[in-house]
PDB file of C-alpha atoms in Angstrom:
ATOM      1  CA  MET A   1      -7.186 -24.549 -51.036  1.00 71.00           C
ATOM      2  CA  LYS A   2      -9.633 -20.980 -51.249  1.00 81.00           C
ATOM      3  CA  ILE A   3     -11.518 -22.534 -48.975  1.00 84.00           C
ATOM      4  CA  ILE A   4      -8.724 -23.584 -46.401  1.00 82.00           C
ATOM      5  CA  SER A   5      -6.548 -20.466 -46.688  1.00 81.00           C
ATOM      6  CA  LYS A   6      -9.752 -18.437 -45.773  1.00 77.00           C
ATOM      7  CA  LEU A   7     -10.472 -20.551 -42.671  1.00 79.00           C
ATOM      8  CA  VAL A   8      -6.717 -19.709 -41.435  1.00 81.00           C
ATOM      9  CA  ALA A   9      -6.830 -15.992 -42.519  1.00 76.00           C
ATOM     10  CA  VAL A  10     -10.031 -15.880 -40.110  1.00 72.00           C
ATOM     11  CA  GLY A  11      -8.598 -18.073 -37.584  1.00 68.00           C
ATOM     12  CA  THR A  12      -5.493 -16.141 -37.109  1.00 69.00           C
ATOM     13  CA  VAL A  13      -8.015 -13.141 -36.904  1.00 64.00           C
ATOM     14  CA  ALA A  14      -9.935 -14.598 -34.111  1.00 61.00           C
ATOM     15  CA  LEU A  15      -6.931 -15.136 -32.211  1.00 61.00           C
ATOM     16  CA  LEU A  16      -5.570 -11.711 -32.292  1.00 57.00           C
ATOM     17  CA  ALA A  17      -8.224 -10.047 -31.950  1.00 52.00           C
ATOM     18  CA  GLY A  18      -8.934 -11.948 -28.435  1.00 52.00           C
ATOM     19  CA  CYS A  19      -9.684 -10.796 -24.678  1.00 55.00           C
ATOM     20  CA  ALA A  20      -7.290  -8.142 -23.942  1.00 49.00           C
ATOM     21  CA  SER A  21      -6.444  -9.083 -20.584  1.00 52.00           C
ATOM     22  CA  PRO A  22      -3.877  -6.453 -17.873  1.00 50.00           C
ATOM     23  CA  VAL A  23      -1.700  -9.569 -16.776  1.00 52.00           C
ATOM     24  CA  PRO A  24       1.067 -10.967 -19.249  1.00 53.00           C
ATOM     25  CA  VAL A  25      -1.271 -14.741 -20.793  1.00 58.00           C
ATOM     26  CA  GLY A  26       0.325 -17.184 -22.799  1.00 61.00           C
ATOM     27  CA  GLY A  27      -1.829 -18.923 -24.965  1.00 63.00           C
ATOM     28  CA  LEU A  28       0.519 -22.355 -24.860  1.00 72.00           C
ATOM     29  CA  PHE A  29       1.093 -22.183 -21.435  1.00 72.00           C
ATOM     30  CA  THR A  30       0.780 -19.717 -18.666  1.00 72.00           C
ATOM     31  CA  ASP A  31       3.073 -19.689 -14.610  1.00 73.00           C
ATOM     32  CA  ILE A  32       3.290 -16.267 -13.491  1.00 70.00           C
ATOM     33  CA  THR A  33       3.017 -14.753  -9.969  1.00 70.00           C
ATOM     34  CA  LEU A  34       1.960 -11.322 -10.053  1.00 68.00           C
ATOM     35  CA  PRO A  35       1.386  -8.774  -7.296  1.00 68.00           C
ATOM     36  CA  VAL A  36      -2.031  -7.911  -6.441  1.00 73.00           C
ATOM     37  CA  GLN A  37      -2.264  -4.859  -3.861  1.00 67.00           C
ATOM     38  CA  ALA A  38      -0.479  -3.797  -0.917  1.00 69.00           C
ATOM     39  CA  THR A  39      -1.797  -2.217   2.259  1.00 68.00           C
ATOM     40  CA  SER A  40       0.430   0.619   4.052  1.00 66.00           C
ATOM     41  CA  ALA A  41       0.384  -2.034   6.696  1.00 66.00           C
ATOM     42  CA  GLN A  42       3.546  -3.639   7.891  1.00 69.00           C
ATOM     43  CA  GLY A  43       5.677  -6.917   8.191  1.00 71.00           C
ATOM     44  CA  GLY A  44       2.740 -10.051   8.076  1.00 78.00           C
ATOM     45  CA  SER A  45       3.685 -13.101  10.131  1.00 87.00           C
ATOM     46  CA  LYS A  46       0.899 -15.118   8.732  1.00 93.00           C
ATOM     47  CA  VAL A  47      -0.054 -16.403   5.096  1.00 94.00           C
ATOM     48  CA  GLY A  48      -3.338 -17.445   3.892  1.00 96.00           C
ATOM     49  CA  THR A  49      -4.262 -18.989   0.450  1.00 95.00           C
ATOM     50  CA  SER A  50      -7.142 -19.728  -1.338  1.00 94.00           C
ATOM     51  CA  GLN A  51      -7.284 -21.846  -4.734  1.00 93.00           C
ATOM     52  CA  CYS A  52      -9.604 -22.625  -8.244  1.00 90.00           C
ATOM     53  CA  THR A  53      -9.130 -25.182 -11.010  1.00 89.00           C
ATOM     54  CA  SER A  54     -10.243 -24.440 -14.186  1.00 86.00           C
ATOM     55  CA  ILE A  55     -10.930 -27.485 -16.517  1.00 87.00           C
ATOM     56  CA  LEU A  56     -10.937 -26.751 -20.563  1.00 85.00           C
ATOM     57  CA  SER A  57     -11.313 -22.928 -19.891  1.00 76.00           C
ATOM     58  CA  MET A  58     -15.255 -24.351 -19.134  1.00 82.00           C
ATOM     59  CA  LEU A  59     -15.150 -25.567 -15.668  1.00 85.00           C
ATOM     60  CA  ALA A  60     -14.255 -23.514 -12.756  1.00 85.00           C
ATOM     61  CA  THR A  61     -14.531 -24.609  -9.286  1.00 89.00           C
ATOM     62  CA  GLY A  62     -13.399 -22.965  -6.377  1.00 89.00           C
ATOM     63  CA  ASP A  63     -12.436 -19.499  -4.243  1.00 89.00           C
ATOM     64  CA  CYS A  64      -9.958 -17.388  -5.622  1.00 88.00           C
ATOM     65  CA  SER A  65     -11.173 -14.245  -3.137  1.00 88.00           C
ATOM     66  CA  ILE A  66      -8.635 -12.561  -0.695  1.00 91.00           C
ATOM     67  CA  GLU A  67     -11.296 -12.891   2.341  1.00 92.00           C
ATOM     68  CA  ALA A  68     -11.162 -16.723   1.447  1.00 92.00           C
ATOM     69  CA  ALA A  69      -7.303 -16.382   1.877  1.00 94.00           C
ATOM     70  CA  LYS A  70      -7.628 -14.062   4.815  1.00 94.00           C
ATOM     71  CA  ALA A  71      -9.848 -16.733   6.673  1.00 95.00           C
ATOM     72  CA  ASN A  72      -7.126 -19.847   5.800  1.00 95.00           C
ATOM     73  CA  GLY A  73      -4.503 -18.169   7.339  1.00 95.00           C
ATOM     74  CA  GLY A  74      -6.128 -16.730  10.045  1.00 95.00           C
ATOM     75  CA  ILE A  75      -5.212 -13.167   8.461  1.00 94.00           C
ATOM     76  CA  THR A  76      -7.365 -10.151   9.787  1.00 92.00           C
ATOM     77  CA  THR A  77      -5.076  -7.352   8.741  1.00 90.00           C
ATOM     78  CA  VAL A  78      -3.918  -7.961   5.066  1.00 90.00           C
ATOM     79  CA  THR A  79      -0.198  -6.419   4.033  1.00 89.00           C
ATOM     80  CA  SER A  80      -0.252  -7.640   0.464  1.00 88.00           C
ATOM     81  CA  VAL A  81      -1.965 -10.114  -1.831  1.00 90.00           C
ATOM     82  CA  ASP A  82      -0.081 -11.787  -4.600  1.00 89.00           C
ATOM     83  CA  TRP A  83      -1.888 -14.083  -8.018  1.00 88.00           C
ATOM     84  CA  LYS A  84      -0.160 -17.135  -9.573  1.00 89.00           C
ATOM     85  CA  ALA A  85      -2.098 -18.509 -12.614  1.00 86.00           C
ATOM     86  CA  ASN A  86      -0.665 -21.721 -14.117  1.00 87.00           C
ATOM     87  CA  ASN A  87      -2.578 -22.748 -17.403  1.00 84.00           C
ATOM     88  CA  ILE A  88      -1.722 -25.209 -20.074  1.00 84.00           C
ATOM     89  CA  LEU A  89      -3.358 -24.827 -23.485  1.00 82.00           C
ATOM     90  CA  GLY A  90      -6.315 -23.837 -21.901  1.00 76.00           C
ATOM     91  CA  ILE A  91      -6.740 -27.911 -20.154  1.00 84.00           C
ATOM     92  CA  ILE A  92      -6.176 -27.407 -16.795  1.00 87.00           C
ATOM     93  CA  GLY A  93      -5.533 -23.858 -14.919  1.00 86.00           C
ATOM     94  CA  ASN A  94      -4.657 -23.741 -11.348  1.00 89.00           C
ATOM     95  CA  TYR A  95      -4.649 -20.582  -9.346  1.00 90.00           C
ATOM     96  CA  THR A  96      -4.049 -19.655  -6.330  1.00 93.00           C
ATOM     97  CA  THR A  97      -4.722 -16.135  -4.160  1.00 92.00           C
ATOM     98  CA  THR A  98      -2.024 -15.675  -1.780  1.00 92.00           C
ATOM     99  CA  VAL A  99      -2.482 -12.841   1.369  1.00 93.00           C
ATOM    100  CA  HIS A 100       0.150 -11.843   4.171  1.00 92.00           C
ATOM    101  CA  GLY A 101      -0.469  -9.734   7.404  1.00 92.00           C
ATOM    102  CA  ASN A 102      -1.521 -10.615  10.816  1.00 90.00           C
TER     103      ASN A 102
END
């Protein structure tokens, strides 16, 4: 029983001392949209997106860069950038960067 108590205590400390994040990431489920940046440019009639996928928090594929989103939307001048994260238990994660501009 002492071993189980020690393992629980170590596990609790490990969870509470996890990586610090500037965004609100849930331990069990995350579904958030956050602004990344905005410029002084006004408007934006075009929208481009780029996507990444993470599996088991160990394998990640895709290109979530602003440059990829600009290319996908045919955008040369960026007015704003948003980021969306959807992750369930670290098993599967989908991340999307959305760029607005002209």
